[in-house]
Coordinates of C-alpha atoms and ligand atoms in Angstrom, one line a residue:
X1 CA -6.1 52.8 47.3
X2 CA -9.6 52.7 48.5
X3 CA -8.3 53.0 51.8
X4 CA -6.4 56.2 50.7
X5 CA -9.5 57.6 48.9
X6 CA -11.6 56.8 52.3
X7 CA -8.9 58.7 54.3
X8 CA -8.5 61.6 52.4
X9 CA -12.5 61.8 52.2
X10 CA -12.5 61.6 55.8
X11 CA -9.7 64.5 56.0
X12 CA -11.7 66.5 53.6
X13 CA -15.0 66.5 55.6
X14 CA -12.9 66.8 58.9
X15 CA -11.3 70.2 57.6
X16 CA -14.9 71.4 56.4
X17 CA -16.3 70.7 59.8
X18 CA -13.6 72.4 61.6
X19 CA -14.0 75.5 58.9
X20 CA -17.8 75.4 59.5
X21 CA -17.4 75.6 63.2
X22 CA -14.9 78.6 63.0
X23 CA -17.4 80.5 60.7
X24 CA -20.1 79.7 63.1
X25 CA -18.2 80.6 66.2
X26 CA -16.8 84.0 64.7
X27 CA -20.5 84.7 63.7
X28 CA -21.4 84.2 67.3
X29 CA -18.6 86.6 68.4
X30 CA -19.2 89.1 65.7
X31 CA -23.0 89.3 66.6
X32 CA -23.1 88.7 70.1
X33 CA -23.7 91.9 72.6
X34 CA -22.5 91.1 76.1
X35 CA -21.3 94.5 77.4
X36 CA -21.4 98.1 77.2
X37 CA -18.2 98.5 75.3
X38 CA -19.7 96.0 72.7
X39 CA -23.2 97.7 72.5
X40 CA -21.5 101.1 71.3
X41 CA -19.2 99.3 69.0
X42 CA -21.6 96.9 67.1
X43 CA -24.0 98.2 64.5
X44 CA -27.1 96.2 64.2
X45 CA -28.6 94.8 60.9
X46 CA -27.5 91.8 58.9
X47 CA -25.0 93.8 56.5
X48 CA -23.1 94.9 59.7
X49 CA -23.1 91.4 61.1
X50 CA -21.6 89.9 58.1
X51 CA -19.0 92.8 58.3
X52 CA -18.4 92.0 61.6
X53 CA -17.7 88.2 60.6
X54 CA -15.2 89.4 58.2
X55 CA -13.5 91.6 60.6
X56 CA -13.1 88.4 62.6
X57 CA -11.7 86.5 59.9
X58 CA -9.4 89.2 58.8
X59 CA -7.7 89.5 62.1
X60 CA -6.3 86.2 61.5
X61 CA -3.8 87.7 59.0
X62 CA -3.9 91.3 59.4
X63 CA -4.0 91.5 63.3
X64 CA -0.9 93.8 63.7
X65 CA -2.3 96.4 61.4
X66 CA -5.9 96.3 62.5
X67 CA -4.3 96.8 66.3
X68 CA -2.3 99.7 65.0
X69 CA -4.9 101.5 63.1
X70 CA -7.4 101.3 66.1
X71 CA -4.6 102.9 68.0
X72 CA -4.0 105.7 65.6
X73 CA -7.7 106.5 65.5
X74 CA -8.3 107.3 69.0
X75 CA -5.0 107.6 70.8
X76 CA -5.2 106.3 74.3
X77 CA -9.0 105.7 74.2
X78 CA -9.9 102.2 74.6
X79 CA -11.0 99.9 71.7
X80 CA -12.3 96.8 71.0
X81 CA -11.1 94.3 68.2
X82 CA -12.9 91.3 67.7
X83 CA -11.3 88.0 67.1
X84 CA -12.1 84.5 66.7
X85 CA -13.0 82.9 70.3
X86 CA -12.9 86.3 72.3
X87 CA -12.9 89.9 72.1
X88 CA -9.7 92.3 72.9
X89 CA -10.3 95.4 74.8
X90 CA -7.2 97.3 74.1
X91 CA -6.0 100.0 76.7
X92 CA -3.2 102.2 76.6
X93 CA -3.5 105.2 78.9
X94 CA -1.4 105.5 82.2
X95 CA -4.5 105.1 84.2
X96 CA -5.8 102.0 82.3
X97 CA -2.6 100.1 82.6
X98 CA -2.2 101.1 86.4
X99 CA -5.8 99.5 86.9
X100 CA -4.8 96.6 84.6
X101 CA -2.0 95.8 86.8
X102 CA -3.7 96.3 90.0
X103 CA -6.9 94.1 89.4
X104 CA -6.5 91.0 91.2
X105 CA -6.1 87.8 89.2
X106 CA -9.5 86.4 90.4
X107 CA -10.5 89.0 87.8
X108 CA -7.9 89.2 85.4
X109 CA -5.5 86.5 84.9
X110 CA -2.4 85.9 82.8
X111 CA -2.4 82.1 83.3
X112 CA -6.0 81.9 81.8
X113 CA -4.6 83.6 78.8
X114 CA -2.0 80.9 78.7
X115 CA -4.8 78.4 78.7
X116 CA -6.9 79.9 76.2
X117 CA -3.9 79.9 73.9
X118 CA -1.9 76.6 74.4
X119 CA -4.6 74.2 75.9
X120 CA -2.0 72.7 78.5
X121 CA -4.3 70.1 79.6
X122 CA -4.0 68.6 76.3
X123 CA -0.5 69.8 75.2
X124 CA 1.5 69.6 78.7
X125 CA 1.1 66.4 79.9
X126 CA -2.5 67.0 81.7
X127 CA -1.2 70.2 83.3
X128 CA -3.6 71.8 85.6
X129 CA -2.5 75.5 85.1
X130 CA -4.3 77.6 88.2
X131 CA -5.9 80.8 86.7
X132 CA -4.5 82.6 89.9
X133 CA -0.9 83.1 90.8
X134 CA -0.3 79.8 92.6
X135 CA 2.9 78.2 93.9
X136 CA 4.5 78.7 90.5
X137 CA 4.2 82.1 90.7
X138 CA 7.2 82.5 93.2
X139 CA 9.1 79.2 91.7
X140 CA 9.2 81.1 88.4
X141 CA 10.7 84.2 89.9
X142 CA 13.3 82.3 92.1
X143 CA 14.1 79.9 89.5
X144 CA 14.4 82.4 86.4
X145 CA 14.9 85.6 87.9
X146 CA 17.1 84.8 90.8
X147 CA 19.0 81.5 90.1
X148 CA 19.2 81.4 86.5
X149 CA 20.5 85.1 86.3
X150 CA 23.1 84.6 89.3
X151 CA 24.4 81.5 87.6
X152 CA 24.5 82.7 84.0
X153 CA 27.7 84.5 84.0
X154 CA 29.7 81.4 85.3
X155 CA 27.9 79.3 82.4
X156 CA 28.6 81.9 79.7
X157 CA 32.0 80.8 78.3
X158 CA 30.7 77.2 78.0
X159 CA 27.5 78.5 76.4
X160 CA 29.5 80.9 74.1
X161 CA 31.7 77.8 73.1
X162 CA 28.4 75.7 72.1
X163 CA 27.1 78.8 70.2
X164 CA 30.3 79.2 67.9
X165 CA 30.5 75.5 67.3
X166 CA 27.0 75.2 66.2
X167 CA 27.0 78.4 64.2
X168 CA 29.9 77.1 62.5
X169 CA 28.4 73.8 61.8
X170 CA 25.3 75.4 60.5
X171 CA 27.4 77.8 58.0
X172 CA 29.3 75.0 56.9
X173 CA 26.2 73.3 55.8
X174 CA 25.1 76.4 53.9
X175 CA 28.0 76.8 51.3
X176 CA 27.4 75.8 47.6
X177 CA 30.2 75.2 45.2
X178 CA 29.3 78.3 43.3
X179 CA 28.9 80.9 46.2
X180 CA 31.6 81.7 48.8
X181 CA 28.9 83.1 51.1
X182 CA 27.1 80.4 52.9
X183 CA 23.1 80.6 53.3
X184 CA 21.5 79.6 56.1
X185 CA 17.7 79.5 56.9
X186 CA 17.8 82.3 59.6
X187 CA 14.6 81.4 61.7
X188 CA 15.5 77.5 61.7
X189 CA 19.1 77.8 62.8
X190 CA 18.0 80.7 65.4
X191 CA 15.7 78.0 67.2
X192 CA 18.1 75.4 67.1
X193 CA 20.8 77.5 68.6
X194 CA 18.5 78.8 71.3
X195 CA 17.4 75.5 72.0
X196 CA 20.5 74.0 72.5
X197 CA 21.7 76.7 74.8
X198 CA 18.4 76.8 76.9
X199 CA 18.8 72.7 76.9
X200 CA 22.0 73.0 78.5
X201 CA 20.7 75.3 81.3
X202 CA 17.7 73.5 81.8
X203 CA 18.6 70.0 81.9
X204 CA 22.4 70.0 81.8
X205 CA 25.0 68.7 79.2
X206 CA 24.3 65.0 79.1
X207 CA 20.7 65.5 77.9
X208 CA 21.8 68.3 75.4
X209 CA 24.1 66.1 73.7
X210 CA 21.6 63.6 73.3
X211 CA 20.3 64.0 69.7
X212 CA 17.0 62.1 70.3
X213 CA 16.3 64.4 73.4
X214 CA 17.3 67.7 71.7
X215 CA 15.5 67.1 68.4
X216 CA 12.4 66.4 70.7
X217 CA 12.9 69.4 72.9
X218 CA 13.1 71.6 69.6
X219 CA 10.1 70.1 68.3
X220 CA 7.9 70.3 71.3
X221 CA 7.2 74.3 71.5
X222 CA 6.6 74.3 68.1
X223 CA 4.1 71.5 68.4
X224 CA 2.3 73.3 71.4
X225 CA 1.9 76.4 69.4
X226 CA 0.3 74.6 66.2
X227 CA -1.9 72.0 68.5
X228 CA -3.1 75.2 70.8
X229 CA -4.0 77.0 67.5
X230 CA -5.8 74.1 66.1
X231 CA -7.6 73.4 69.5
X232 CA -8.8 77.1 69.7
X233 CA -10.8 76.1 66.6
X234 CA -12.0 72.9 67.5
X235 CA -14.9 71.9 69.7
X236 CA -13.9 70.6 73.2
X237 CA -15.1 67.0 72.6
X238 CA -12.6 66.7 69.6
X239 CA -9.9 68.0 71.7
X240 CA -8.1 64.5 72.5
X241 CA -8.4 63.2 68.9
X242 CA -7.3 66.5 67.4
X243 CA -4.2 66.9 69.9
X244 CA -3.1 63.4 68.9
X245 CA -3.3 63.9 65.3
X246 CA -1.7 67.4 65.4
X247 CA 1.3 66.1 67.7
X248 CA 1.5 62.9 65.8
X249 CA 0.6 60.8 69.0
X250 CA 2.4 63.2 71.2
X251 CA 5.8 61.9 69.8
X252 CA 8.1 64.7 71.0
X253 CA 6.2 65.1 74.4
X254 CA 6.5 61.4 75.0
X255 CA 10.3 61.5 74.1
X256 CA 10.9 64.2 76.6
X257 CA 8.9 62.5 79.2
X258 CA 10.9 59.2 78.6
X259 CA 14.1 61.2 79.3
X260 CA 12.8 63.5 82.1
X261 CA 11.2 61.3 84.6
X262 CA 13.9 59.0 85.4
X263 CA 16.0 62.0 86.2
X264 CA 13.6 64.0 88.3
X265 CA 12.6 60.8 90.0
X266 CA 16.1 60.3 90.9
X267 CA 16.6 63.9 92.1
X268 CA 13.5 63.5 94.2
X269 CA 14.9 60.3 96.0
X270 CA 18.1 62.3 96.6
X271 CA 16.3 65.3 97.9
X272 CA 14.6 62.8 100.4
X273 CA 17.9 61.4 101.4
X274 CA 19.0 65.0 102.3
X275 CA 21.9 65.6 99.7
X276 CA 23.6 68.7 100.5
X277 CA 23.1 72.0 98.2
X278 CA 26.5 71.9 97.1
X279 CA 26.3 68.4 95.7
X280 CA 23.2 69.2 93.6
X281 CA 23.5 69.6 89.6
X282 CA 23.4 73.1 88.6
X283 CA 20.3 73.5 85.9
X284 CA 16.8 74.6 86.1
X285 CA 15.2 71.1 86.7
X286 CA 17.2 71.0 90.0
X287 CA 16.1 74.8 90.8
X288 CA 12.4 74.0 90.1
X289 CA 12.6 71.0 92.7
X290 CA 14.5 73.0 95.2
X291 CA 12.1 75.9 94.8
X292 CA 8.6 74.0 94.9
X293 CA 6.6 74.1 97.9
X294 CA 7.8 72.6 101.1
X295 CA 4.3 71.9 102.7
X296 CA 2.7 70.1 99.6
X297 CA 5.7 68.7 97.8
X298 CA 5.4 67.9 94.4
X299 CA 5.7 64.6 92.7
X300 CA 7.7 63.7 89.7
X301 CA 4.9 64.5 87.5
X302 CA 4.4 67.9 88.7
X303 CA 7.9 68.8 88.4
X304 CA 8.1 67.6 84.8
X305 CA 4.8 69.8 84.2
X306 CA 6.3 72.8 85.5
X307 CA 9.6 72.1 83.6
X308 CA 7.9 71.5 80.3
X309 CA 5.8 74.8 80.8
X310 CA 9.1 76.9 81.4
X311 CA 10.9 75.1 78.6
X312 CA 8.1 76.0 76.1
X313 CA 8.2 79.8 77.0
X314 CA 11.8 79.9 76.8
X315 CA 12.6 79.2 73.2
X316 CA 10.5 81.1 70.7
X317 CA 10.5 84.4 71.7
X318 CA 14.2 84.6 72.1
X319 CA 14.8 83.1 68.9
X320 CA 12.6 85.7 67.0
X321 CA 14.3 88.4 68.9
X322 CA 17.4 87.0 67.7
X323 CA 16.4 86.8 63.9
X324 CA 14.8 90.6 64.1
X325 CA 18.4 91.7 65.6
X326 CA 20.2 90.1 62.6
X327 CA 17.9 91.6 60.2
X328 CA 18.3 94.9 61.7
X329 CA 22.0 94.3 61.4
X330 CA 21.9 93.7 58.0
X331 CA 19.6 96.7 57.1
X332 CA 21.9 98.9 59.2
X333 CA 25.2 97.8 58.4
X334 CA 27.2 100.9 60.1
X335 CA 26.3 99.3 63.5
X336 CA 28.1 96.4 62.7
X337 CA 31.2 98.3 62.5
X338 CA 30.4 100.3 65.5
X339 CA 29.6 97.4 67.6
X340 CA 32.8 95.4 66.6
X341 CA 34.6 98.6 68.1
X342 CA 32.6 98.3 71.3
X343 CA 33.1 94.6 71.8
X344 CA 36.9 95.1 70.9
X345 CA 37.4 97.8 73.4
X346 CA 35.9 96.0 76.5
X347 CA 39.0 95.6 78.7
X348 CA 38.6 92.1 80.1
X349 CA 37.1 90.9 76.9
X350 CA 33.3 91.3 76.0
X351 CA 31.8 88.1 77.5
X352 CA 32.4 89.3 80.8
X353 CA 31.1 92.7 80.2
X354 CA 27.7 91.9 78.8
X355 CA 26.3 94.5 81.1
X356 CA 28.6 97.3 80.0
X357 CA 28.3 97.3 76.3
X358 CA 25.8 100.2 76.1
X359 CA 25.7 100.4 72.3
X360 CA 24.8 96.6 72.2
X361 CA 22.1 97.1 74.4
X362 CA 20.6 100.3 72.9
X363 CA 20.7 98.5 69.4
X364 CA 19.0 95.4 70.8
X365 CA 16.4 97.5 72.5
X366 CA 15.8 99.6 69.2
X367 CA 15.4 96.3 67.5
X368 CA 12.8 94.9 70.0
X369 CA 11.0 98.3 70.1
X370 CA 10.5 98.2 66.2
X371 CA 10.3 94.4 66.0
X372 CA 8.6 92.8 68.8
X373 CA 7.1 89.4 68.0
X374 CA 3.7 90.4 68.8
X375 CA 1.8 93.5 68.6
X376 CA 0.0 93.2 72.1
X377 CA 1.4 92.7 75.5
X378 CA -0.1 92.7 79.1
X379 CA -2.8 90.2 78.1
X380 CA -5.0 89.2 80.8
X381 CA -8.3 87.3 80.5
X382 CA -11.4 88.5 82.5
X383 CA -12.6 85.5 84.7
X384 CA -15.3 88.0 86.0
X385 CA -16.6 91.1 84.1
X386 CA -14.1 93.8 84.8
X387 CA -15.0 97.7 84.8
X388 CA -12.2 100.2 84.5
X389 CA -12.9 103.4 86.7
X390 CA -13.7 105.4 83.6
X391 CA -16.7 102.8 82.6
X392 CA -14.8 100.6 80.1
X393 CA -16.1 97.1 80.3
X394 CA -14.2 94.0 79.8
X395 CA -16.6 91.4 79.6
X396 CA -16.1 88.1 81.2
X397 CA -14.4 85.8 78.9
X398 CA -12.7 88.6 76.8
X399 CA -9.1 89.6 77.1
X400 CA -7.5 93.2 78.0
X401 CA -4.2 94.1 76.6
X402 CA -1.9 96.8 75.6
X403 CA -1.0 97.6 72.0
X404 CA 2.6 97.3 72.6
X405 CA 3.8 97.6 68.9
X406 CA 1.8 100.9 68.5
X407 CA 3.0 102.2 71.6
X408 CA 6.5 101.5 70.7
X409 CA 6.0 103.4 67.3
X410 CA 4.1 106.5 68.7
X411 CA 5.9 109.8 67.9
X412 CA 4.7 111.2 71.1
X413 CA 7.1 108.7 72.9
X414 CA 9.9 108.4 70.5
X415 CA 11.2 110.9 67.9
X416 CA 11.0 109.9 64.6
X417 CA 9.7 106.6 65.7
X418 CA 9.9 104.7 62.1
X419 CA 13.6 105.5 61.8
X420 CA 16.2 102.9 63.3
X421 CA 18.4 104.6 65.8
X422 CA 20.5 102.2 67.7
X423 CA 21.9 105.2 70.0
X424 CA 18.3 105.9 70.8
X425 CA 18.5 104.2 74.3
X426 CA 21.9 105.5 75.3
X427 CA 20.5 109.1 74.7
X428 CA 17.5 108.0 76.6
X429 CA 19.5 106.4 79.5
X430 CA 17.4 103.3 79.7
X431 CA 18.4 99.5 79.5
X432 CA 16.7 96.8 77.5
X433 CA 15.6 94.8 80.8
X434 CA 13.9 98.0 82.2
X435 CA 10.4 97.9 82.7
X436 CA 8.3 100.8 81.2
X437 CA 4.8 101.5 80.1
X438 CA 6.3 103.1 76.8
X439 CA 8.0 99.7 76.2
X440 CA 5.8 96.9 77.5
X441 CA 7.7 94.4 75.6
X442 CA 8.6 92.3 78.7
X443 CA 4.9 93.0 80.3
X444 CA 4.8 95.1 83.6
X445 CA 4.4 94.6 87.2
X446 CA 4.4 91.5 89.2
X447 CA 3.8 89.2 86.1
X448 CA 6.8 90.9 84.0
X449 CA 8.9 88.5 82.5
X450 CA 11.1 86.9 85.0
X451 CA 13.3 85.2 82.6
X452 CA 14.2 88.7 80.9
X453 CA 17.9 89.0 82.3
X454 CA 18.7 85.5 81.0
X455 CA 17.0 86.2 77.7
X456 CA 19.2 89.5 77.3
X457 CA 22.4 87.9 78.4
X458 CA 22.1 85.1 75.7
X459 CA 20.7 87.5 73.0
X460 CA 23.8 89.7 73.6
X461 CA 26.2 86.6 73.7
X462 CA 24.5 85.1 70.3
X463 CA 24.7 88.6 68.5
X464 CA 28.0 89.6 69.6
X465 CA 29.4 86.2 68.9
X466 CA 28.0 86.6 65.2
X467 CA 29.3 89.7 64.4
X468 CA 32.8 89.2 65.8
X469 CA 33.1 86.0 63.7
X470 CA 31.1 86.6 60.7
X471 CA 30.2 89.0 57.9
X472 CA 26.5 88.9 57.5
X473 CA 24.2 90.1 54.5
X474 CA 20.5 89.2 53.0
X475 CA 19.4 88.9 49.8
X476 CA 18.7 92.7 49.2
X477 CA 16.0 91.8 46.8
X478 CA 14.0 90.9 50.1
X479 CA 11.9 93.4 51.4
X480 CA 11.8 93.9 55.3
X481 CA 8.1 93.5 55.5
X482 CA 8.5 90.2 53.4
X483 CA 10.4 88.5 55.8
X484 CA 7.9 87.9 58.5
X485 CA 4.1 86.9 58.5
X486 CA 1.2 87.7 60.7
X487 CA -0.9 85.4 62.3
X488 CA -3.3 86.9 64.9
X489 CA -1.5 89.3 66.7
X490 CA 1.8 87.8 66.4
X491 CA 4.4 88.9 63.9
X492 CA 6.6 85.6 63.1
X493 CA 9.9 85.3 60.9
X494 CA 9.2 83.2 57.6
X495 CA 11.2 80.1 57.7
X496 CA 12.2 80.6 54.1
X497 CA 14.3 83.6 54.6
X498 CA 18.0 83.0 54.3
X499 CA 20.8 84.9 55.8
X500 CA 24.0 85.0 54.1
X501 CA 27.1 84.4 56.3
X502 CA 30.7 84.5 55.5
X503 CA 33.5 83.9 58.0
X504 CA 35.7 87.1 58.5
X505 CA 39.3 85.7 58.2
X506 CA 38.2 85.0 54.5
X507 CA 36.8 88.3 54.0
X508 CA 40.2 90.0 55.2
X509 CA 42.5 87.4 53.1
Ligands
HEM1 C1 12.9 87.8 74.1 C2 12.3 86.9 74.7 C3 11.3 87.2 75.7 C4 10.2 88.0 75.7 C5 10.0 89.1 74.7 C6 9.3 87.8 76.8 C7 8.1 88.5 77.0 C8 7.3 88.1 78.1 C9 6.0 88.5 78.4 C10 5.0 89.8 77.4 C11 5.5 88.1 79.6 C12 4.1 88.2 80.2 C13 4.2 89.4 81.1 C14 3.0 90.2 81.6 O1 2.0 89.8 80.8 O2 3.1 91.0 82.5 C15 6.1 86.8 79.8 C16 6.1 86.3 80.9 C17 7.0 85.1 81.3 N1 8.2 84.7 80.6 FE1 9.0 85.8 79.3 N2 10.0 86.5 77.5 C18 11.0 86.1 76.9 C19 11.9 85.4 77.4 C20 11.8 84.4 78.3 C21 12.7 83.4 78.6 C22 13.8 82.8 77.9 C23 12.0 82.4 79.6 C24 12.5 81.5 80.4 C25 13.9 81.2 80.5 C26 10.8 83.4 80.0 C27 9.9 82.9 81.2 C28 8.5 83.6 81.3 C29 7.6 83.2 82.3 C30 7.7 81.8 83.3 C31 6.6 84.1 82.5 C32 5.3 84.0 83.2 C33 5.4 84.6 84.4 C34 4.3 84.5 85.3 O3 3.5 83.5 85.1 O4 4.1 85.1 86.4 N3 10.7 84.5 79.1 N4 7.3 87.1 79.2

């Protein structure tokens, strides 16, 4: 009993300490003045400073609306949003975006953003991510953009079987005796399905069918997010202990490492023996090994670190896009009928025609236009103070980014921007995977998401599989706005929201 009391007192003081630290850091951000754009932005005086502190704290739960308002106030003019830990300099004009993309990575770095957010040193097995595009830049491109995309069509039938089997299992669990519709927790189910599909492509069938590995692989990205979030609020010297608490002594990571290491070591041995390409396994793990630099060979630890980082990036955004697409279907049910017609009319079956389903592509692009999982894109951290040609300053340590959600809702670029129009992009003649400054969903330029062709293929397969076999609905009392919550700039589906699902055969009977 005494021990419990002591433990809860320690916990209480720890939380108080962290809160005090957050307020202190936020106060420092709110009151510091390190660049031209800040000077013009920050009024002096104690009440103004308190107002700034409130703005920094408010960003945690109102980020998307603060960013949207900033954009509406002075369209295409740069503006600053103060946040805990750093300022966001938000730009949206063509010139600013061009200069942002042309800036050297020694000045504006995407990887430095990832380090700020996820603290890979602590969360990804001591991964020392380079600020500049290092060897892994071309590795990402070759593994995801080239090899994964090229191999996807061959793997799709197996992945679709898996999707149907697992979705049926989830649905079966959601039936009650009183309701002929099954209720499934949308976001949790989406994450489980995506994790299983991605795992098959990342590490192959055997590990994917190992429940201990799969559970850890599903838990790991979630743990990295939460731990990265807590570490952003914690002083550096406490990072090791905080990481250990937040990750339950690194349980998921340790499990993944226990399974991945022997496989990677064996494959590296096979490489030394000169195994022929035709005899090598067809999965991302192998492609990472095959695409690693030939001069300075990566050891097993480096291959595992790169795999963890790619794995982490592959699950959540795709799951969220799937959830938002399902919500858009239930909110716009006429599209379910139209999409079923399009699927049924594919001459050789829709699975082999995923690139020739214009309505599905346009519908999903409209869904991502209105419901991106983050309100900003093209994030870069200034490693040195960066000055745009119009004099806009991004002080060292701040981030510069583009307000993607605001741009994607701008009436200047999209007619009736708030209206869901599933045919919009057919009329416009653009595809979901296209890169476009008016649709910076995938980023732009040489850092644009190399996983997007894979992500879109899987998203289409998942959505088509669901609507072909099931009727879906949602509790109509749920206001669409209440199905998600905001954290900093992100827009995340609530885990409590359930989708109602009904096998179509039963409806027809
Ligand atoms: C709907 C799902 C996804 C969205 C919205 C998305 C979006 C993005 C964005 C905005 C960036 C940054 C680009 C920039 O700042 O210029 C990015 C980078 C990246 N994405 Fe994705 N992504 C998705 C799915 C995936 C998947 C499934 C994978 C892996 C299979 C992946 C792998 C990556 C990698 C490795 C990078 C970093 C590229 C680099 O460092 O050069 N993404 N993604």
